[in-house]
XYZ file of C-alpha atoms in Angstrom:
519
model
C 21.271 -11.729 69.131
C 23.945 -13.971 67.841
C 27.547 -12.638 67.216
C 30.039 -13.769 64.645
C 33.444 -14.291 65.911
C 35.640 -11.420 64.702
C 37.095 -12.940 61.605
C 33.782 -14.240 60.251
C 32.810 -10.530 60.607
C 35.964 -9.508 58.705
C 35.075 -12.071 55.762
C 31.940 -10.868 55.563
C 32.877 -7.341 55.318
C 35.320 -8.129 52.809
C 32.784 -10.098 50.846
C 30.220 -7.162 50.911
C 33.017 -5.165 49.686
C 33.754 -7.362 47.257
C 30.222 -7.295 45.744
C 29.778 -3.695 46.024
C 32.924 -3.602 43.763
C 31.519 -5.622 41.537
C 28.189 -3.881 41.080
C 30.071 -0.400 40.453
C 32.132 -1.869 37.906
C 29.141 -3.786 36.442
C 27.126 -0.315 36.517
C 29.986 1.191 35.011
C 30.466 -0.830 31.990
C 26.728 -1.059 31.103
C 26.834 3.023 31.572
C 29.401 2.944 28.702
C 28.765 0.002 26.747
C 28.038 1.281 23.001
C 26.924 -0.154 20.186
C 28.432 0.932 16.608
C 26.495 1.202 13.611
C 28.643 1.299 10.160
C 27.669 0.979 6.443
C 28.380 -0.852 3.764
C 27.844 -0.527 -0.270
C 26.793 -3.183 -2.659
C 28.996 -3.956 -4.909
C 29.907 -2.142 -7.826
C 30.649 -3.638 -11.187
C 34.444 -3.037 -11.187
C 34.690 -4.015 -7.599
C 35.789 -7.412 -6.400
C 34.259 -7.004 -2.600
C 31.439 -4.377 -1.451
C 32.760 -1.444 -0.135
C 32.541 0.076 3.233
C 32.141 3.893 4.126
C 35.262 5.909 4.787
C 34.423 4.951 8.714
C 33.600 1.077 7.549
C 37.379 1.549 6.268
C 38.899 2.664 9.269
C 37.728 0.349 11.834
C 37.924 -2.580 9.638
C 41.930 -1.800 9.672
C 41.504 -0.962 13.502
C 40.877 -4.982 13.636
C 43.235 -5.708 11.220
C 40.657 -6.867 8.360
C 38.779 -8.867 11.032
C 35.314 -7.134 10.364
C 35.555 -7.656 6.602
C 36.705 -11.598 7.180
C 34.073 -12.057 9.024
C 31.088 -10.584 7.059
C 32.554 -12.153 4.133
C 32.033 -15.476 5.482
C 28.820 -14.983 7.220
C 26.785 -14.704 4.466
C 25.201 -12.817 0.981
C 26.553 -9.477 0.500
C 24.150 -6.837 2.220
C 20.827 -5.985 0.538
C 20.081 -2.148 1.051
C 18.479 -1.792 4.548
C 19.448 -5.213 5.809
C 21.834 -5.847 8.708
C 24.802 -7.920 10.068
C 25.859 -8.108 13.797
C 29.540 -8.828 15.426
C 30.300 -9.057 18.760
C 33.589 -9.398 20.466
C 35.247 -7.123 17.795
C 36.194 -3.946 19.678
C 36.754 -3.469 23.355
C 35.198 0.214 23.120
C 32.478 -1.175 20.989
C 31.287 -5.019 21.966
C 28.572 -4.933 19.404
C 29.131 -3.580 15.536
C 26.261 -4.187 13.386
C 26.826 -3.551 9.580
C 23.742 -1.950 7.644
C 23.364 -2.371 3.761
C 23.711 1.236 2.106
C 22.422 -0.100 -1.518
C 24.596 1.676 -4.465
C 27.188 4.212 -3.818
C 26.183 6.918 -6.303
C 22.817 6.771 -5.760
C 20.867 10.298 -6.207
C 17.803 11.928 -7.083
C 15.612 9.221 -8.542
C 12.779 10.948 -11.078
C 11.028 8.052 -11.427
C 10.661 7.809 -7.776
C 10.777 11.747 -6.471
C 13.028 11.636 -3.844
C 17.048 11.365 -2.925
C 17.500 7.392 -3.028
C 20.738 7.452 -1.524
C 19.139 9.170 1.170
C 16.280 7.408 1.665
C 18.840 4.056 1.842
C 20.855 5.672 4.553
C 17.856 6.571 6.921
C 16.380 3.101 6.424
C 19.531 1.555 6.874
C 20.410 3.387 9.814
C 17.031 3.055 11.477
C 17.448 -0.647 10.959
C 20.976 -0.365 12.554
C 20.100 1.347 15.508
C 16.851 -1.175 16.483
C 19.304 -4.243 15.914
C 21.196 -1.782 19.236
C 18.186 -1.449 21.164
C 17.119 -5.024 20.591
C 20.249 -5.845 22.492
C 19.806 -3.340 25.287
C 22.508 -1.401 24.644
C 21.865 2.299 26.220
C 24.428 4.294 23.342
C 24.835 3.722 19.777
C 27.376 5.997 17.431
C 26.508 5.844 13.777
C 28.319 5.930 10.937
C 26.939 9.422 8.861
C 27.326 7.419 5.809
C 28.283 10.226 3.402
C 25.338 11.936 4.549
C 25.125 12.796 8.066
C 21.780 14.495 7.943
C 20.270 11.629 6.555
C 22.192 9.141 9.025
C 20.426 11.325 12.049
C 17.071 11.142 10.732
C 17.479 7.635 10.482
C 18.796 7.056 14.047
C 16.260 9.333 15.621
C 12.901 8.113 13.859
C 13.589 4.289 13.796
C 14.246 4.242 17.480
C 10.903 6.351 18.357
C 8.308 4.325 19.661
C 5.228 5.635 21.906
C 5.327 3.535 24.681
C 4.667 6.225 27.518
C 1.277 4.368 28.846
C 3.187 1.240 29.318
C 4.591 -0.586 32.596
C 7.404 -2.217 30.374
C 8.978 -0.069 28.008
C 11.955 -0.586 25.286
C 15.394 0.802 26.445
C 15.890 4.193 25.697
C 19.070 4.507 22.982
C 20.802 7.577 22.726
C 22.446 8.186 19.460
C 25.525 10.013 18.287
C 28.057 10.598 15.416
C 30.855 8.408 14.974
C 34.008 10.063 14.214
C 34.639 14.150 14.162
C 31.897 14.490 10.570
C 30.137 17.061 10.388
C 28.285 17.842 13.827
C 25.880 20.445 12.381
C 24.401 18.268 9.698
C 24.330 15.586 12.592
C 22.313 17.939 14.558
C 20.106 19.234 12.059
C 19.332 16.010 11.686
C 17.870 15.395 15.118
C 15.772 18.312 14.827
C 14.438 17.198 11.882
C 13.323 14.254 13.129
C 12.573 15.547 16.403
C 9.981 17.626 14.940
C 8.364 14.887 13.438
C 8.491 12.803 16.615
C 6.489 14.829 18.315
C 3.604 15.030 15.876
C 4.271 11.413 16.166
C 3.548 12.062 20.038
C 0.699 14.305 19.543
C -0.993 11.860 16.968
C -0.219 8.714 19.047
C -1.254 9.599 22.559
C -5.232 8.503 22.905
C -7.941 10.751 22.993
C -8.834 11.122 26.434
C -5.309 12.065 27.149
C -4.706 14.121 24.012
C -7.628 16.698 24.645
C -7.779 20.278 22.916
C -6.524 21.674 26.072
C -3.472 19.297 26.614
C -3.025 19.644 23.068
C -2.765 23.241 23.314
C -0.613 23.066 26.180
C 2.375 20.676 24.661
C 2.542 22.552 22.272
C 2.848 26.254 24.325
C 5.375 24.572 26.336
C 7.463 23.019 23.804
C 7.676 26.400 21.483
C 8.410 28.293 24.540
C 11.487 25.992 25.198
C 12.619 26.347 21.416
C 13.132 30.019 21.215
C 12.425 33.105 23.339
C 11.259 34.941 19.684
C 7.649 33.212 20.316
C 4.266 33.729 21.282
C 1.269 31.703 22.302
C -2.600 32.565 22.323
C -4.663 29.753 23.537
C -8.379 30.998 22.286
C -11.353 29.939 24.935
C -14.698 29.182 23.390
C -15.853 32.709 24.100
C -12.873 34.171 21.744
C -14.223 31.834 19.077
C -18.051 33.316 19.477
C -16.447 36.902 19.313
C -14.919 35.803 16.052
C -17.943 34.339 14.635
C -16.512 31.323 13.828
C -19.955 29.572 13.812
C -18.392 26.510 11.161
C -16.050 25.774 14.296
C -18.524 25.947 16.688
C -20.915 24.360 15.174
C -18.537 20.935 15.565
C -17.434 21.529 18.775
C -21.069 21.767 20.371
C -21.325 18.265 20.034
C -19.080 17.541 22.510
C -18.346 17.931 26.567
C -14.702 18.824 25.778
C -14.516 22.838 25.413
C -13.071 23.785 22.060
C -9.419 25.344 21.706
C -8.887 27.760 18.744
C -4.553 27.664 19.337
C -2.744 30.362 17.987
C 1.246 30.078 17.766
C 3.531 32.764 16.937
C 7.582 32.702 15.626
C 9.144 35.941 15.235
C 12.399 35.171 13.573
C 12.641 37.618 11.107
C 15.166 40.598 12.117
C 11.879 43.234 10.688
C 9.446 42.261 13.029
C 6.687 43.891 10.503
C 7.618 41.353 8.133
C 4.278 39.418 6.549
C 4.536 36.182 8.209
C 3.626 32.511 6.658
C 0.849 31.310 8.190
C 0.280 27.520 8.882
C -2.987 26.475 9.231
C -3.926 22.396 10.769
C -7.090 20.844 11.430
C -7.415 19.812 14.802
C -9.983 17.512 15.435
C -8.723 15.306 18.652
C -10.885 12.714 17.982
C -13.456 12.181 15.168
C -16.720 9.497 16.125
C -18.141 11.220 12.473
C -21.027 12.910 14.734
C -24.515 12.048 13.730
C -23.274 10.609 10.886
C -21.348 8.289 12.863
C -18.143 6.088 11.591
C -17.799 2.435 12.114
C -16.927 0.831 14.396
C -14.018 -0.813 13.218
C -10.917 1.106 13.134
C -12.184 4.181 14.734
C -9.803 4.324 17.183
C -7.495 5.797 14.849
C -9.272 8.851 14.428
C -7.799 9.942 17.839
C -4.582 11.010 15.223
C -7.838 13.079 13.145
C -5.706 15.822 14.275
C -2.475 15.080 12.685
C -2.674 18.136 10.451
C -2.735 20.452 13.547
C 0.159 18.142 15.065
C 2.568 18.803 11.941
C 2.604 22.179 11.201
C 2.738 22.969 15.180
C 5.827 20.553 15.030
C 7.151 21.975 12.423
C 7.165 25.595 13.493
C 8.631 24.449 16.940
C 11.670 23.017 14.719
C 11.794 26.150 12.827
C 11.649 27.966 16.126
C 14.707 25.847 17.277
C 16.283 26.280 14.095
C 16.160 29.889 14.728
C 15.113 30.498 10.919
C 15.050 34.549 10.411
C 11.442 34.769 9.333
C 7.901 34.941 10.984
C 5.726 32.327 10.878
C 2.139 31.996 12.292
C 0.456 28.622 13.425
C -3.427 28.237 13.854
C -4.603 24.856 15.224
C -8.716 25.051 15.819
C -9.221 22.208 18.305
C -12.286 20.221 19.317
C -13.986 17.028 19.512
C -16.275 15.859 16.458
C -19.084 13.619 18.783
C -22.925 12.546 18.558
C -24.987 14.331 21.120
C -28.247 15.980 21.264
C -26.011 19.571 20.725
C -24.418 17.944 17.790
C -24.783 19.103 14.147
C -27.558 16.953 12.512
C -27.692 16.322 8.403
C -29.293 19.550 6.737
C -28.522 21.982 9.304
C -26.729 24.817 7.829
C -24.427 27.071 9.549
C -22.529 30.197 8.673
C -18.618 30.863 8.710
C -16.918 34.123 9.562
C -16.750 35.292 6.053
C -20.525 35.003 6.183
C -21.331 32.413 3.726
C -23.767 29.832 4.924
C -22.932 25.675 4.546
C -25.306 23.042 4.585
C -24.182 20.584 6.774
C -24.985 17.008 4.763
C -22.551 15.003 6.129
C -21.375 15.770 10.310
C -18.501 13.366 9.282
C -16.938 16.269 6.723
C -16.348 17.930 9.751
C -12.851 18.726 8.915
C -13.758 21.143 6.394
C -15.925 23.552 8.779
C -13.300 23.925 11.349
C -11.043 24.933 8.441
C -13.021 27.069 7.248
C -13.128 29.553 9.815
C -9.516 28.937 10.577
C -8.704 29.991 6.815
C -10.640 32.955 6.894
C -8.523 34.077 10.265
C -5.529 33.509 8.249
C -6.467 36.368 6.220
C -6.531 38.644 8.664
C -2.417 38.422 9.445
C -1.745 40.048 5.631
C 0.421 36.689 5.191
C 2.924 36.082 2.403
C 1.253 33.120 1.884
C -1.255 30.273 3.235
C -0.203 26.606 3.684
C -3.013 24.398 5.569
C -2.633 20.543 6.647
C -5.470 18.150 7.305
C -6.010 14.172 7.682
C -9.344 15.468 5.297
C -10.786 12.887 3.117
C -10.844 9.169 3.129
C -11.146 9.426 -0.951
C -6.743 10.545 -0.561
C -6.499 7.668 0.986
C -7.579 5.708 -1.654
C -6.207 8.332 -4.283
C -2.585 8.038 -2.918
C -2.408 5.751 -0.091
C 0.714 6.519 2.242
C 2.909 7.137 -0.903
C 2.396 11.054 -1.008
C 0.762 13.478 0.176
C -1.630 14.855 -1.947
C -1.155 19.081 -2.564
C -3.733 21.413 -3.913
C -2.726 24.423 -4.913
C -3.666 28.031 -6.777
C 0.424 28.653 -7.247
C 2.790 26.533 -9.391
C 5.425 28.359 -7.129
C 4.299 27.301 -3.943
C 4.002 23.868 -4.950
C 7.471 23.671 -7.012
C 8.694 24.547 -3.539
C 6.698 22.092 -1.726
C 7.920 19.440 -4.450
C 11.578 20.425 -3.850
C 11.637 20.003 -0.489
C 9.999 16.676 -0.365
C 12.433 15.317 -3.047
C 15.167 16.001 -0.047
C 12.889 14.986 2.561
C 12.083 11.520 0.926
C 8.328 12.242 2.485
C 6.688 12.916 -1.162
C 3.973 15.124 -2.103
C 2.031 14.844 -5.150
C 0.007 17.851 -6.989
C -3.539 17.553 -7.452
C -6.732 19.686 -9.536
C -7.973 22.201 -8.030
C -10.512 22.234 -11.171
C -13.898 24.659 -11.595
C -15.500 21.148 -12.039
C -14.830 20.067 -8.487
C -16.286 23.638 -7.424
C -19.559 23.296 -9.211
C -20.239 20.177 -7.054
C -20.033 22.082 -3.708
C -21.364 25.409 -4.419
C -24.546 24.136 -6.308
C -26.730 23.949 -2.913
C -29.944 23.606 -2.045
C -30.292 25.561 1.351
C -27.116 27.423 1.293
C -24.364 29.158 -0.142
C -22.366 26.008 -0.191
C -22.385 22.036 0.386
C -19.995 20.564 3.068
C -19.980 17.556 0.577
C -19.924 17.237 -3.059
C -23.107 16.458 -5.441
C -21.289 12.970 -6.265
C -19.571 10.362 -4.621
C -16.607 10.629 -6.818
C -13.233 12.721 -6.304
C -13.894 13.172 -2.407
C -10.833 14.878 -1.876
C -11.068 17.145 -5.113
C -14.228 18.121 -3.839
C -13.128 18.810 -0.008
C -10.039 21.004 -1.539
C -12.624 22.810 -3.707
C -14.848 23.877 -0.467
C -11.703 24.893 1.241
C -10.878 27.615 -2.132
C -14.203 28.995 -1.186
C -12.626 30.110 1.930
C -9.602 31.450 0.738
C -8.792 34.661 -1.265
C -4.943 34.503 -1.052
C -3.078 34.211 -4.510
C -0.503 31.724 -2.682
C -2.255 29.153 -0.593
C -2.023 25.225 -0.932
C -4.152 22.785 1.223
C -2.220 19.222 2.055
C -4.221 16.675 2.292
C -2.595 14.066 4.919
C -4.927 11.078 4.947
C -3.066 8.530 3.291
C -0.024 9.244 5.008
C -1.480 9.115 8.780
C -0.260 6.038 9.540
C 2.333 3.497 8.793
C 2.416 -0.818 8.414
C 5.965 -1.237 6.775
C 5.735 0.917 3.999
C 8.366 3.501 5.317
C 11.017 1.492 6.852
C 12.765 3.894 9.473
C 9.152 4.288 11.033
C 7.744 1.467 13.284
C 3.871 0.716 12.949
C 1.738 3.795 14.313
C 1.679 7.418 13.580
C 3.783 8.926 11.183
C 4.018 12.968 11.848
C 4.450 12.786 8.054
C 4.950 15.465 6.065
C 6.739 17.348 9.130
C 10.108 17.088 7.800
C 9.020 18.511 4.238
C 7.333 21.302 6.260
C 10.658 22.143 7.987
C 12.624 21.716 4.971
C 9.856 23.945 3.352
C 10.786 26.961 5.762
C 13.961 26.459 6.063
C 14.678 27.039 2.199
C 12.237 29.315 1.870
C 14.321 31.310 4.995
C 17.369 31.325 3.101
C 15.990 32.539 -0.070
C 14.607 35.486 1.510
C 17.884 36.322 3.525
């Protein structure tokens, strides 16, 4: 063994200590590094320069006007949703991102059917937070920009990306409110956005991972963690058979994956006997089309065909986190739609829970088959209202694209409430017709009481809604066809490309408003 002279040993030890102190300081600095997102409005007609938000003005004063100076010389005024980043202005915030908020006085836009100011905040904050994430800064403080809830939604939605199955992941960025503003509104926005992100997670996860059983496990855990006033029933195939849900079972039988009927209860009302609101969601965890098999192009997207179940369950989890004083029940028939020797065949006739027979002329129109039985079961709870959500028809995507969720309802009151909620959230809805004209096209059936497709190729979303109406007797019911809003390419700027989790926030807002009116 070679021995160093004592002085050399001392020098090595000193160097080691110095290196250790360096790494300790580096780790501590990285841990405390924060980005800052600040807003600026478009220049008004009577203004010489664009106006900062109050938080932006305060920051600019703290750096002796350098922020305004740099912003002025760095390019043209920022348009809504655009960003500009500056470094080294402040010791607490090495990187500051300025985001364009558009017009300061922007409110509800009747042409667009949303609150333009809130949408501008969501888009701008999301863009700013992503800039901080690209710089690999682990913390960001966010200017409330006049609406802390909208700012929180923009931050939490904008930073989300599904990368669970990748080895290389983007840096996790923790967002918090800048200043001592409205913490309550900020936390509310975090809850709304987190609810939508839960739905995005469920929808984006590959179908070999997100089986009916796994879906139920995730929702059960999230709901029980959210609130103690909850109950979860994961109903197996034997229970589904006892309930005479022949329509649901006919779809499930084509797959080796066992079906699950998920039933979740949130009992938030002080009166345990208070009739609940019942939400029903289509839970096809993968849709191949069955014997009427889909084209292979983009079939992978059908991992999200349980988007209806994902959105309604996530909305109920959020309602439980918000401790809303109402009773809610969520129902999600979960299964795969696969081709096999056991699968439904075109022309088969199956029997639903209410005794009606259904001619299955297209096995790819399976969502309405599983919803038929779930809607029948929903009536057994004597509900105040029933809302179902489903990625039901490609025709809905053709009709409205990603602009809005199509709503078919027998209640003008319910339509109005859903519409008002959607104006607030920016996740819009649009009313579609439930005419007898379409009912005639599904009840004119050769072999059974009702056909699972309409007589004609046209108006597929409307005939699908007319089919569901055959299994509803409640006077306050709405069917939300969310097929068009299932994915995002670049249409919604504060959501990345992929599954959207829409319209979870609109459902949460609807529940919040309903609970406040009932109180």
